[in-house]
Amino acid sequence: MRVLLIIFFGIGSSCGLLAQVEERVYKDSFDQLAKEYGKYDPTSELDSLEKYGRLAWDLANQSKDSLLMVRALIMKGNMFERLGNVDSALSCYERGLEMSVSKAFRERRKYLLNFLGSLHYDQSFYTKALRYFLASLKMREEDGNESEIAITLNNIGLVYYQIHDRDMAISYFERVLEIKRRHKQNFTPTLVNLGLCYTAVKKHNEAKAYYHQVIDICEMESCQEDLAEAYLGLGLSFLDEEKYPEAEDSFELCIKISRENHYENRLILSYFNLSKIQLRKDNFKRALDLSKTSLDLANKYQALKWVGYNYEQMAIIYSKLNDFQQAYSFFTKYDSINSKLLDEGVVKGLADLHANYKEYDNNRLISEQNKTIITRTTYLVVFLILFVFVTLVVIILYRSDRFRKRANKRIHDTLVELRTAQDKLIYQEKQSAMNRVIASLAHQLNSPLGAVKALLEPLNDSFMTLISSYSLLEEPVMSNTAGVPGNDIKTMEPFVIHQHRQLFQSHIRHVHDMTERMAYLVKTMQVQANPKSMLLSSERVDLGENIRETANTFAIPRGIRLEIDLPSLPVYVQGDKVALIMAWQNIIKNAVEAMGNEGCLTIGLQIVVGRAKASFTDDGMGIASAVGEELFEPFYTTKEKNYHTGLGLTICRTVLENHGGSLTYTSETGITVFIAKLPLCDD
């Protein structure tokens, strides 16, 4: 009997071990298939994706493992989605969701809810999309994962944007922006979405501010998809304001980026809106060609909504061309597609879903309040018990209380002394910094003042000599110059006067230059003490002429070549002419000092999407990458501190920001580019 029991338990243990090994083998094989599946490009290697997706499904069926079957259904649904078989993809995702609910696979359930919502959103079935997204948001808020909450909030905002509830969309996108900024995540797509919402509600200044933020960030970080989206949104804003040249430029930039990176939806939208511009300009044939291009792309990528919009636009164009038969045909096609996308109950269904979500939110708040009440009651009971205990020992603690008060007083006095010492140190540091600035300014002022004093005496002597020479030539005793012909004396008179006049004018110029230098240094101190004092006046300034005047009057060494590339037409900005000249002087001065005695300084100016962009490029030694934004901090300098205050670039950025612009730079070995951007005049 004992032998039989040993054999029985041995067989049972072996079977269990074999089952664990078999389960592990299936899981490893499935993980390998999933890894291979993820290697292939969904735009060009669909056959390989289909092969590995089907292999994963067969392996999961063989294993009878529920989790592997759910994962296989997700892969299979993803495969059908990429193949364009939407119905099969929906079927796979719904089966996976059903299994996840029954087997309590919470993580897979969250992802499947988002997949189903996104798939319905892409097909313009917004009621179903919102239902799935709200269910996903409920689970993610229960888990408290803010990154996942932000993803679902963004999806819900997109649904409200599509059904024209812009205020709700803005509220959701602002929540997403708050979360992403708090976690230091990429928030440029959210800025684009906010820009699109504000464009839709006709708040174009706010919208363009968001778009320009995205453009500035993407130009530095090379995020092409967000850059394309920003140019598309900027074009829509200009189109709504009927600024057609700016709108066309923005859409063309979006098309260029989208072609290079295969952003199909943005290509469809850009061509559609370019067609709309041509239609408004009564260029019907060009509008028809652009609309056909948008329609072909929409058909190719199965964008049913934009197929309908293009049908409607082409019908309008044909009616303008008096081809009413074609117009009727396209209106019929548009009506057919529109009836598939929209139904009378969509808005009501969305409102009901939102009301249900609000009801869930209220129930959750009530539950939390009940928990809070129970917790407070528990605390109250504990407090009463402690109070009784404290009452019993209060006599023992009475004496220690007096000691504790004295100790607290000593601690308080010590903290006050520490705070006083800290404030004193901060004040001394600030005073030291200000003293360094004042000492540097005094040192710089002494040299020009000394030069002015030294030039006054030669100036006076030259002037007196000029007067004496002129008086001498005017005397009537020319008869004493018997040996000199009369014509020579007449020639000698203008020569002497001209010689002393040149010397006189040279001294005057020196005095003027030194005075200008003194004024510039005094203004530097004023700017650092109060940046707003830089904008002394506001006038229309021709930026090209302003830059050219600064460059031509700057004392550039002979070994440095200056190349100026400015547009032939004036580029007007609103601001302080003198302040801008000071900013350009600082940038040019830094470039010249970086190049030493030889090199090339290139100055350019162009207009980019409604803003003036000035660039200053030198081929000096460059700026170390570790410096970064610290370059614009006050008193920071990479040069010898005895001769430089480190205020130049700080002043430049302050000037440009006070003008509503910006100053950035890029640098590598052998080339450094400072880029200044300023808003153009409204007219």
XYZ file of C-alpha atoms in Angstrom:
683
model
C 0.000 0.000 0.000
C 2.801 2.378 0.874
C 4.482 1.660 -2.468
C 1.287 2.450 -4.363
C 0.946 5.783 -2.552
C 4.538 6.721 -3.388
C 3.972 5.871 -7.078
C 0.694 7.845 -7.125
C 2.217 11.006 -5.615
C 5.283 10.706 -7.866
C 3.141 10.566 -10.980
C 1.061 13.561 -9.775
C 4.172 15.689 -9.099
C 5.649 14.814 -12.487
C 2.446 15.796 -14.291
C 2.316 19.137 -12.475
C 5.959 19.843 -13.326
C 5.376 18.936 -16.983
C 2.355 21.278 -17.095
C 4.450 24.173 -15.713
C 7.221 23.486 -18.234
C 4.700 23.319 -21.094
C 3.075 26.610 -19.964
C 6.477 28.284 -19.828
C 7.395 27.037 -23.311
C 4.118 28.411 -24.755
C 4.677 31.782 -23.070
C 8.294 32.082 -24.305
C 7.248 31.100 -27.844
C 4.420 33.660 -27.797
C 6.739 36.410 -26.513
C 9.154 35.639 -29.364
C 6.341 35.865 -31.949
C 5.151 39.176 -30.454
C 8.713 40.496 -30.639
C 8.999 39.519 -34.315
C 5.576 41.051 -35.012
C 6.729 44.415 -33.646
C 9.743 44.559 -35.976
C 7.789 45.020 -39.212
C 6.733 48.299 -40.790
C 2.908 48.542 -40.854
C 2.987 50.651 -44.049
C 4.993 48.262 -46.246
C 5.284 44.784 -44.660
C 1.660 43.800 -44.145
C 2.212 40.205 -45.324
C 4.758 39.565 -42.584
C 2.483 41.197 -39.986
C -0.408 38.951 -41.068
C 1.813 35.851 -40.926
C 3.045 36.462 -37.366
C -0.389 37.580 -36.163
C -1.983 34.324 -37.317
C 0.885 32.243 -35.856
C 0.377 33.946 -32.482
C -3.359 33.187 -32.588
C -2.756 29.480 -33.406
C -0.192 29.172 -30.603
C -2.560 30.767 -28.065
C -5.355 28.363 -29.064
C -3.021 25.398 -28.579
C -1.951 26.610 -25.132
C -5.552 27.129 -23.863
C -4.093 29.973 -21.769
C -6.698 32.758 -21.392
C -4.144 35.567 -21.018
C -2.251 34.446 -24.138
C -5.551 34.293 -26.042
C -6.371 37.871 -25.035
C -2.903 39.023 -26.123
C -3.330 37.126 -29.414
C -6.721 38.777 -30.002
C -5.103 42.204 -29.453
C -2.346 41.348 -31.990
C -4.910 39.990 -34.438
C -7.113 43.070 -34.067
C -4.089 45.312 -34.603
C -3.217 43.290 -37.719
C -6.753 43.648 -39.170
C -6.731 47.369 -38.326
C -3.512 47.870 -40.279
C -4.892 45.788 -43.171
C -7.930 48.106 -43.276
C -10.403 45.403 -42.188
C -12.197 47.469 -39.551
C -15.045 45.014 -38.851
C -12.643 42.129 -38.138
C -10.506 44.382 -35.921
C -13.594 45.421 -33.925
C -14.610 41.773 -33.543
C -11.153 40.789 -32.184
C -11.009 43.718 -29.748
C -14.562 43.052 -28.471
C -13.832 39.332 -27.919
C -10.637 40.269 -26.092
C -12.562 42.758 -23.926
C -15.200 40.145 -23.092
C -12.506 37.633 -22.008
C -10.653 40.323 -20.016
C -13.847 41.156 -18.088
C -14.692 37.499 -17.374
C -11.108 36.587 -16.357
C -10.489 39.893 -14.490
C -7.493 40.900 -16.638
C -7.659 44.538 -15.540
C -4.633 45.907 -17.428
C -5.671 44.294 -20.736
C -9.207 45.574 -20.224
C -7.984 49.182 -19.920
C -5.955 48.947 -23.114
C -8.773 47.250 -25.056
C -11.216 49.998 -24.036
C -8.799 52.592 -25.450
C -8.219 50.527 -28.638
C -11.962 50.237 -29.247
C -12.497 53.932 -28.558
C -9.706 54.923 -30.969
C -11.016 52.585 -33.692
C -14.560 53.986 -33.440
C -13.118 57.532 -33.362
C -11.176 56.901 -36.600
C -14.435 55.715 -38.203
C -16.237 58.883 -36.952
C -18.559 56.890 -34.629
C -18.160 59.358 -31.791
C -20.950 58.041 -29.525
C -19.329 54.621 -29.197
C -15.849 56.140 -28.992
C -16.842 58.344 -26.050
C -18.492 55.392 -24.265
C -15.278 53.360 -24.388
C -13.038 56.329 -23.471
C -15.169 57.225 -20.422
C -15.078 53.602 -19.222
C -11.282 53.598 -19.634
C -11.003 56.937 -17.762
C -13.028 55.513 -14.870
C -10.600 52.589 -14.451
C -7.497 54.745 -14.826
C -8.719 57.275 -12.248
C -9.309 54.399 -9.838
C -5.696 53.268 -10.399
C -4.390 56.841 -10.015
C -1.856 56.607 -12.885
C -1.757 60.222 -14.136
C 0.146 59.412 -17.354
C -2.594 56.984 -18.424
C -5.292 59.420 -17.267
C -3.758 62.103 -19.513
C -3.939 59.784 -22.553
C -7.652 59.083 -22.036
C -8.476 62.737 -21.233
C -6.813 63.703 -24.511
C -8.942 61.168 -26.421
C -12.149 62.485 -24.823
C -11.127 66.052 -25.705
C -10.668 64.997 -29.347
C -14.191 63.522 -29.412
C -15.716 66.755 -28.058
C -13.707 68.735 -30.617
C -15.145 66.631 -33.439
C -18.751 67.155 -32.263
C -18.126 70.925 -32.015
C -18.348 71.181 -28.211
C -15.186 73.298 -28.067
C -15.571 74.444 -24.448
C -15.662 70.848 -23.183
C -12.702 69.997 -25.426
C -10.672 72.931 -24.036
C -11.415 71.876 -20.434
C -10.147 68.330 -21.097
C -7.042 69.494 -22.997
C -6.148 71.943 -20.207
C -6.284 69.053 -17.700
C -3.944 67.077 -19.993
C -1.551 70.041 -20.249
C -1.477 70.440 -16.461
C -0.618 66.732 -15.941
C 2.066 66.653 -18.642
C 3.759 69.798 -17.375
C 3.716 68.436 -13.834
C 5.409 65.219 -14.993
C 7.715 67.014 -17.508
C 6.329 65.045 -20.459
C 6.077 66.166 -24.082
C 3.080 68.532 -24.227
C 3.421 69.980 -27.765
C 0.508 67.841 -29.147
C -1.710 69.236 -26.385
C -0.676 72.807 -27.291
C -1.676 72.070 -30.904
C -5.069 70.707 -29.782
C -5.698 73.836 -27.673
C -4.722 75.987 -30.648
C -7.227 74.160 -32.875
C -9.980 74.639 -30.275
C -9.299 78.368 -29.942
C -9.207 78.664 -33.752
C -12.654 77.051 -33.884
C -14.077 79.587 -31.369
C -12.507 82.521 -33.271
C -9.904 83.359 -30.603
C -7.094 83.602 -33.129
C -4.527 85.444 -31.005
C -4.633 82.747 -28.316
C -4.552 80.027 -30.991
C -1.525 81.497 -32.794
C 0.306 81.917 -29.485
C -0.044 78.151 -28.899
C 1.062 77.352 -32.477
C 4.164 79.565 -32.224
C 5.122 77.874 -28.938
C 4.975 74.506 -30.721
C 6.991 75.800 -33.712
C 9.716 77.229 -31.462
C 9.958 73.971 -29.459
C 9.890 71.715 -32.547
C 12.524 73.720 -34.433
C 14.919 73.080 -31.539
C 13.916 69.453 -30.842
C 13.043 68.301 -34.428
C 9.612 66.790 -33.616
C 8.265 66.789 -37.174
C 4.742 65.466 -36.519
C 3.877 68.211 -34.026
C 5.537 70.795 -36.300
C 3.321 69.708 -39.223
C 0.246 69.877 -36.977
C 1.210 73.388 -35.786
C 1.605 74.695 -39.360
C -1.750 73.119 -40.263
C -3.445 74.820 -37.300
C -1.717 78.125 -38.087
C -3.003 77.874 -41.664
C -6.563 77.273 -40.417
C -6.325 80.342 -38.171
C -5.035 82.545 -41.034
C -7.748 81.106 -43.324
C -10.454 82.024 -40.838
C -9.005 85.564 -40.652
C -8.986 85.665 -44.499
C -5.215 86.162 -44.563
C -4.810 83.915 -47.587
C -1.061 84.349 -48.418
C -0.056 83.470 -44.834
C -2.526 80.565 -44.830
C -1.123 79.187 -48.116
C 2.449 79.422 -46.788
C 1.476 77.503 -43.643
C -0.362 74.766 -45.557
C 2.554 74.386 -48.009
C 4.975 73.932 -45.079
C 2.632 71.313 -43.605
C 2.479 69.487 -46.973
C 6.266 69.491 -47.275
C 6.767 67.987 -43.793
C 3.877 65.514 -44.232
C 5.220 64.217 -47.545
C 8.659 63.628 -46.092
C 7.237 61.768 -43.068
C 4.101 60.108 -44.573
C 1.538 62.000 -42.467
C -1.481 61.111 -44.654
C -4.257 62.855 -42.685
C -2.390 66.159 -42.653
C -1.810 65.913 -46.412
C -5.570 65.411 -46.948
C -6.464 68.392 -44.743
C -3.803 70.698 -46.246
C -4.882 70.058 -49.855
C -8.553 70.414 -48.860
C -7.948 73.820 -47.256
C -5.747 75.012 -50.139
C -8.690 74.138 -52.398
C -10.979 76.154 -50.133
C -8.649 79.195 -50.464
C -8.653 78.956 -54.262
C -12.464 78.646 -54.217
C -12.746 81.863 -52.193
C -10.372 83.558 -54.657
C -12.631 82.407 -57.565
C -9.815 80.304 -59.034
C -12.188 77.395 -59.630
C -10.020 75.141 -61.818
C -7.110 75.267 -59.383
C -9.542 74.633 -56.512
C -10.936 71.586 -58.357
C -7.441 70.122 -58.920
C -6.507 70.522 -55.245
C -9.806 69.024 -54.095
C -9.281 66.029 -56.399
C -5.823 65.500 -54.887
C -7.322 65.578 -51.384
C -10.112 63.179 -52.476
C -7.630 60.693 -53.989
C -5.621 60.649 -50.749
C -8.795 60.275 -48.653
C -9.932 57.310 -50.758
C -6.463 55.746 -50.640
C -6.256 55.893 -46.837
C -9.997 55.208 -46.265
C -10.667 58.569 -44.552
C -14.447 58.388 -45.090
C -15.219 61.726 -43.431
C -12.834 63.644 -45.706
C -14.133 61.800 -48.762
C -17.526 63.295 -47.888
C -16.128 66.782 -47.308
C -14.326 66.717 -50.669
C -17.502 65.543 -52.420
C -19.329 68.530 -50.961
C -16.578 70.982 -51.964
C -16.319 69.591 -55.503
C -20.100 69.908 -55.872
C -19.837 73.596 -54.913
C -16.951 74.128 -57.385
C -18.869 72.482 -60.261
C -21.890 74.644 -59.486
C -19.615 77.727 -59.720
C -18.408 76.402 -63.117
C -22.098 76.016 -64.181
C -21.666 72.246 -64.558
C -24.834 71.452 -62.621
C -24.977 67.800 -63.632
C -21.604 67.108 -61.984
C -22.569 69.292 -59.018
C -25.767 67.248 -58.472
C -23.787 63.997 -58.745
C -21.262 65.025 -56.073
C -23.976 66.415 -53.766
C -25.684 63.012 -53.987
C -22.429 61.216 -53.081
C -21.859 63.595 -50.181
C -25.387 63.027 -48.865
C -24.880 59.259 -49.038
C -21.658 59.361 -47.004
C -22.982 61.951 -44.567
C -25.971 59.744 -43.711
C -23.548 56.943 -42.760
C -21.475 59.144 -40.497
C -24.174 61.069 -38.659
C -27.551 60.221 -37.177
C -30.058 62.239 -35.195
C -29.252 60.485 -31.926
C -25.502 61.183 -31.902
C -25.596 64.416 -29.934
C -28.225 63.040 -27.533
C -26.192 59.864 -27.054
C -23.070 61.844 -26.243
C -24.987 63.981 -23.766
C -26.381 60.850 -22.055
C -22.908 59.341 -21.817
C -21.548 62.520 -20.289
C -24.455 62.593 -17.799
C -23.750 58.963 -16.853
C -20.101 59.783 -16.275
C -21.081 62.748 -14.103
C -23.379 60.456 -12.099
C -20.485 58.019 -11.604
C -18.275 60.904 -10.527
C -20.879 62.056 -7.973
C -21.258 58.519 -6.598
C -17.506 58.272 -6.231
C -17.430 61.567 -4.313
C -20.216 60.328 -1.980
C -18.263 57.108 -1.355
C -15.133 59.084 -0.553
C -17.069 61.311 1.837
C -18.461 58.238 3.650
C -14.946 56.876 4.022
C -13.833 60.232 5.394
C -16.648 60.219 7.985
C -15.721 56.699 9.152
C -12.067 57.678 9.383
C -12.864 60.798 11.393
C -15.075 58.801 13.774
C -12.246 56.359 14.341
C -9.874 59.217 15.032
C -12.352 60.699 17.512
C -12.575 57.451 19.508
C -8.807 57.132 19.590
C -8.554 60.758 20.671
C -10.960 60.194 23.584
C -8.922 57.213 24.780
C -5.758 59.231 24.590
C -7.410 62.139 26.385
C -8.282 59.896 29.358
C -4.726 58.606 29.454
C -3.258 62.113 29.277
C -5.523 63.253 32.107
C -4.031 60.563 34.348
C -0.445 61.658 33.722
C -0.947 65.442 33.490
C 0.595 66.078 36.923
C 3.790 64.276 35.876
C 3.992 66.281 32.660
C 3.397 69.657 34.313
C 7.012 70.237 35.283
C 8.361 68.934 32.013
C 6.043 71.389 30.227
C 7.854 74.367 31.734
C 11.172 72.899 30.653
C 9.808 72.308 27.149
C 8.657 75.929 26.885
C 12.097 77.209 27.800
C 13.648 74.839 25.242
C 11.186 76.024 22.577
C 12.050 79.628 23.323
C 15.746 78.899 22.888
C 15.036 77.092 19.600
C 12.902 79.996 18.409
C 15.628 82.520 19.278
C 18.193 80.375 17.449
C 15.989 80.178 14.345
C 15.514 83.952 14.375
C 19.282 84.430 14.540
C 19.802 81.974 11.672
C 17.200 83.730 9.509
C 18.787 87.102 10.269
C 22.228 85.774 9.309
C 20.805 84.235 6.117
C 19.109 87.507 5.104
C 22.351 89.340 5.805
C 24.334 86.945 3.599
C 21.816 87.309 0.758
C 21.959 91.093 1.059
C 25.766 91.057 1.051
C 25.813 88.835 -2.044
C 23.423 91.157 -3.878
C 25.423 94.167 -2.785
C 28.630 92.481 -3.938
C 27.134 91.789 -7.352
C 25.968 95.374 -7.696
C 29.368 96.668 -6.588
C 31.045 94.560 -9.288
C 28.766 96.092 -11.907
C 29.384 99.618 -10.628
C 33.163 99.061 -10.446
C 33.201 97.681 -13.980
C 31.168 100.627 -15.266
C 33.438 103.127 -13.500
C 36.505 101.421 -14.996
C 34.987 101.546 -18.480
C 33.985 105.228 -18.107
C 37.447 106.414 -16.980
C 39.136 105.623 -20.305
C 36.649 107.515 -22.548
C 36.632 110.474 -20.143
C 40.431 110.604 -20.126
C 40.476 110.486 -23.903
C 37.977 113.355 -24.114
C 40.098 115.472 -21.789
C 43.283 114.644 -23.739
C 41.680 115.632 -27.049
C 40.373 119.012 -25.886
C 43.804 120.701 -25.794
C 44.939 119.562 -29.319
C 41.514 120.517 -30.561
C 41.937 124.037 -29.185
C 45.500 124.345 -30.598
C 44.410 123.169 -34.031
C 41.541 125.592 -34.071
C 43.812 128.529 -33.047
C 46.395 127.537 -35.668
C 43.683 127.465 -38.295
C 42.533 130.964 -37.350
C 46.127 132.295 -37.283
C 46.954 130.789 -40.667
C 43.842 132.166 -42.207
C 44.544 135.655 -40.757
C 48.130 135.531 -41.995
C 47.051 134.773 -45.535
C 44.586 137.657 -45.443
C 47.193 140.312 -44.510
C 47.826 142.940 -47.167
C 51.616 142.648 -46.845
C 51.873 140.097 -49.604
C 54.255 142.441 -51.358
C 57.033 141.146 -49.042
C 56.820 137.754 -50.790
C 58.599 139.009 -53.855
C 60.228 135.681 -54.549
C 56.927 133.750 -54.477
C 54.532 134.116 -57.365
C 51.082 135.366 -56.524
C 49.372 132.220 -57.742
C 51.407 130.077 -55.300
C 50.259 132.152 -52.370
C 46.644 131.790 -53.436
C 47.106 128.037 -53.706
C 48.744 127.873 -50.288
C 45.756 129.495 -48.559
C 43.119 126.765 -49.192
C 45.697 124.017 -48.579
C 46.514 125.231 -45.053
C 42.859 125.812 -44.213
C 41.911 122.392 -45.548
C 44.674 120.661 -43.599
C 43.636 122.174 -40.261
C 39.963 121.647 -40.969
C 40.598 117.896 -41.414
C 42.487 117.739 -38.132
C 39.717 119.668 -36.413
C 37.012 117.349 -37.800
C 39.016 114.241 -36.823
C 39.178 115.393 -33.196
C 35.474 116.175 -33.227
C 34.707 112.652 -34.449
C 36.818 111.141 -31.664
C 34.993 113.214 -29.061
C 31.660 112.111 -30.539
C 32.634 108.411 -30.505
C 33.789 108.550 -26.894
C 30.594 110.305 -25.859
C 28.510 107.616 -27.587
C 30.446 104.922 -25.764
C 29.792 106.604 -22.409
C 26.062 106.843 -23.186
C 25.984 103.156 -24.189
C 27.631 102.052 -20.917
C 25.271 104.162 -18.818
C 22.289 102.690 -20.650
C 23.663 99.184 -20.019
C 23.517 99.806 -16.272
C 19.970 101.214 -16.580
C 18.795 98.150 -18.485
C 20.212 95.687 -15.938
C 18.655 97.624 -13.047
C 15.245 97.972 -14.756
C 14.725 96.014 -18.028
C 11.490 97.848 -18.864
C 13.384 101.102 -19.133
C 14.903 99.837 -22.402
C 11.729 100.583 -24.396
C 12.072 104.367 -24.374
C 9.792 104.802 -27.400
C 7.556 102.819 -29.730
C 7.700 103.498 -33.451
C 7.657 101.711 -36.782
C 11.218 100.537 -37.398
C 12.568 99.192 -40.716
C 14.394 96.196 -39.247
C 16.604 95.659 -42.311
C 17.802 99.256 -42.337
C 18.235 99.130 -38.538
C 20.529 96.075 -38.815
C 22.411 97.471 -41.834
C 23.086 100.793 -40.032
C 24.404 98.944 -36.964
C 26.684 96.651 -39.005
C 28.071 99.431 -41.193
C 28.920 101.696 -38.246
C 30.517 98.918 -36.169
C 34.330 98.910 -36.163
C 34.922 95.449 -37.669
C 38.611 94.362 -37.912
C 40.137 94.140 -41.395
C 40.648 90.369 -41.249
C 36.903 89.714 -40.771
C 34.628 89.598 -43.839
C 31.080 90.944 -43.405
C 28.263 89.524 -45.562
C 24.789 91.095 -45.286
C 21.776 89.386 -46.903
C 18.688 91.570 -46.379
C 15.394 91.641 -48.329
C 14.894 94.393 -50.902
C 11.564 95.439 -49.376
C 11.364 96.980 -45.883
C 10.483 94.726 -42.943
C 8.654 96.780 -40.310
C 8.449 96.022 -36.588
C 7.096 98.113 -33.708
C 9.662 99.122 -31.113
C 12.562 101.264 -29.939
C 15.136 101.897 -32.674
C 17.988 102.724 -30.268
C 17.296 99.687 -28.073
C 17.364 97.372 -31.105
C 20.662 98.892 -32.309
C 22.172 98.176 -28.884
C 21.003 94.561 -29.099
C 22.565 94.076 -32.575
C 25.794 95.762 -31.384
C 26.134 93.255 -28.543
C 25.536 90.250 -30.828
C 27.979 91.535 -33.496
C 30.552 92.378 -30.811
C 30.396 88.823 -29.393
C 30.709 87.331 -32.889
C 33.746 89.476 -33.730
C 35.452 88.600 -30.433
C 34.756 84.892 -30.992
C 36.429 84.969 -34.445
C 39.549 86.854 -33.342
C 41.447 88.468 -36.233
C 39.944 86.589 -39.173
C 36.691 84.924 -40.243
C 33.311 85.619 -41.831
C 30.243 87.203 -40.195
C 26.980 86.623 -42.116
C 23.846 88.619 -41.254
C 20.485 87.573 -42.732
C 16.850 88.642 -42.430
C 13.702 86.872 -43.609
C 9.981 86.571 -42.816
C 8.793 83.202 -41.485
C 5.061 82.700 -40.847
C 4.216 86.258 -39.839
C 7.428 86.954 -37.870
C 10.737 88.601 -38.697
C 13.714 86.254 -38.248
C 17.223 87.794 -38.064
C 20.264 85.480 -38.025
C 23.901 86.269 -37.113
C 26.333 83.496 -38.170
C 30.056 83.448 -37.369
C 32.743 80.808 -37.931
C 34.492 81.324 -34.603
C 35.455 78.700 -32.041
C 31.812 77.997 -31.014
C 30.123 77.651 -27.606
C 30.388 74.520 -25.464
C 27.165 72.474 -25.309
C 27.352 72.407 -21.491
C 26.773 76.200 -21.367
C 23.137 75.995 -22.608
C 20.755 78.689 -21.380
C 23.264 79.795 -18.753
C 24.798 81.946 -21.507
C 21.930 84.458 -21.051
C 22.277 84.682 -17.238
C 23.496 88.032 -15.780
C 27.279 88.218 -15.123
C 27.921 84.914 -16.927
C 30.806 85.163 -19.417
C 33.140 82.753 -21.196
C 35.763 85.501 -21.612
C 38.233 87.107 -19.223
C 36.124 88.577 -16.434
C 38.469 91.535 -15.888
C 37.433 92.916 -19.288
C 33.847 91.683 -19.669
C 30.824 92.071 -17.382
C 28.702 89.208 -18.748
C 25.688 91.494 -19.317
C 25.662 91.756 -23.134
C 23.514 88.766 -24.079
C 21.299 89.254 -21.014
C 20.488 92.734 -22.319
C 19.922 91.415 -25.861
C 17.360 88.864 -24.709
C 15.670 91.434 -22.429
C 15.363 93.909 -25.325
C 13.872 91.327 -27.703
C 11.456 89.904 -25.115
C 10.243 93.426 -24.294
C 9.513 93.749 -28.022
C 7.458 90.508 -27.918
C 10.254 88.463 -29.540
C 12.860 85.884 -28.572
C 16.612 85.154 -28.803
C 18.059 81.635 -29.193
C 21.289 80.140 -30.485
C 22.805 76.983 -31.903
C 26.509 76.232 -31.884
C 28.966 73.582 -32.991
C 32.660 73.620 -33.774
C 33.317 76.195 -36.480
C 29.845 77.772 -36.659
C 27.577 79.644 -34.236
C 24.149 81.083 -35.158
C 22.169 83.546 -33.010
C 18.501 83.773 -34.101
C 16.311 86.749 -33.135
C 12.554 86.666 -33.817
C 10.261 89.717 -33.669
C 6.536 90.125 -34.455
C 5.769 92.191 -37.558
C 3.639 95.336 -37.472
C -0.105 94.639 -37.693
C -0.358 96.494 -41.026
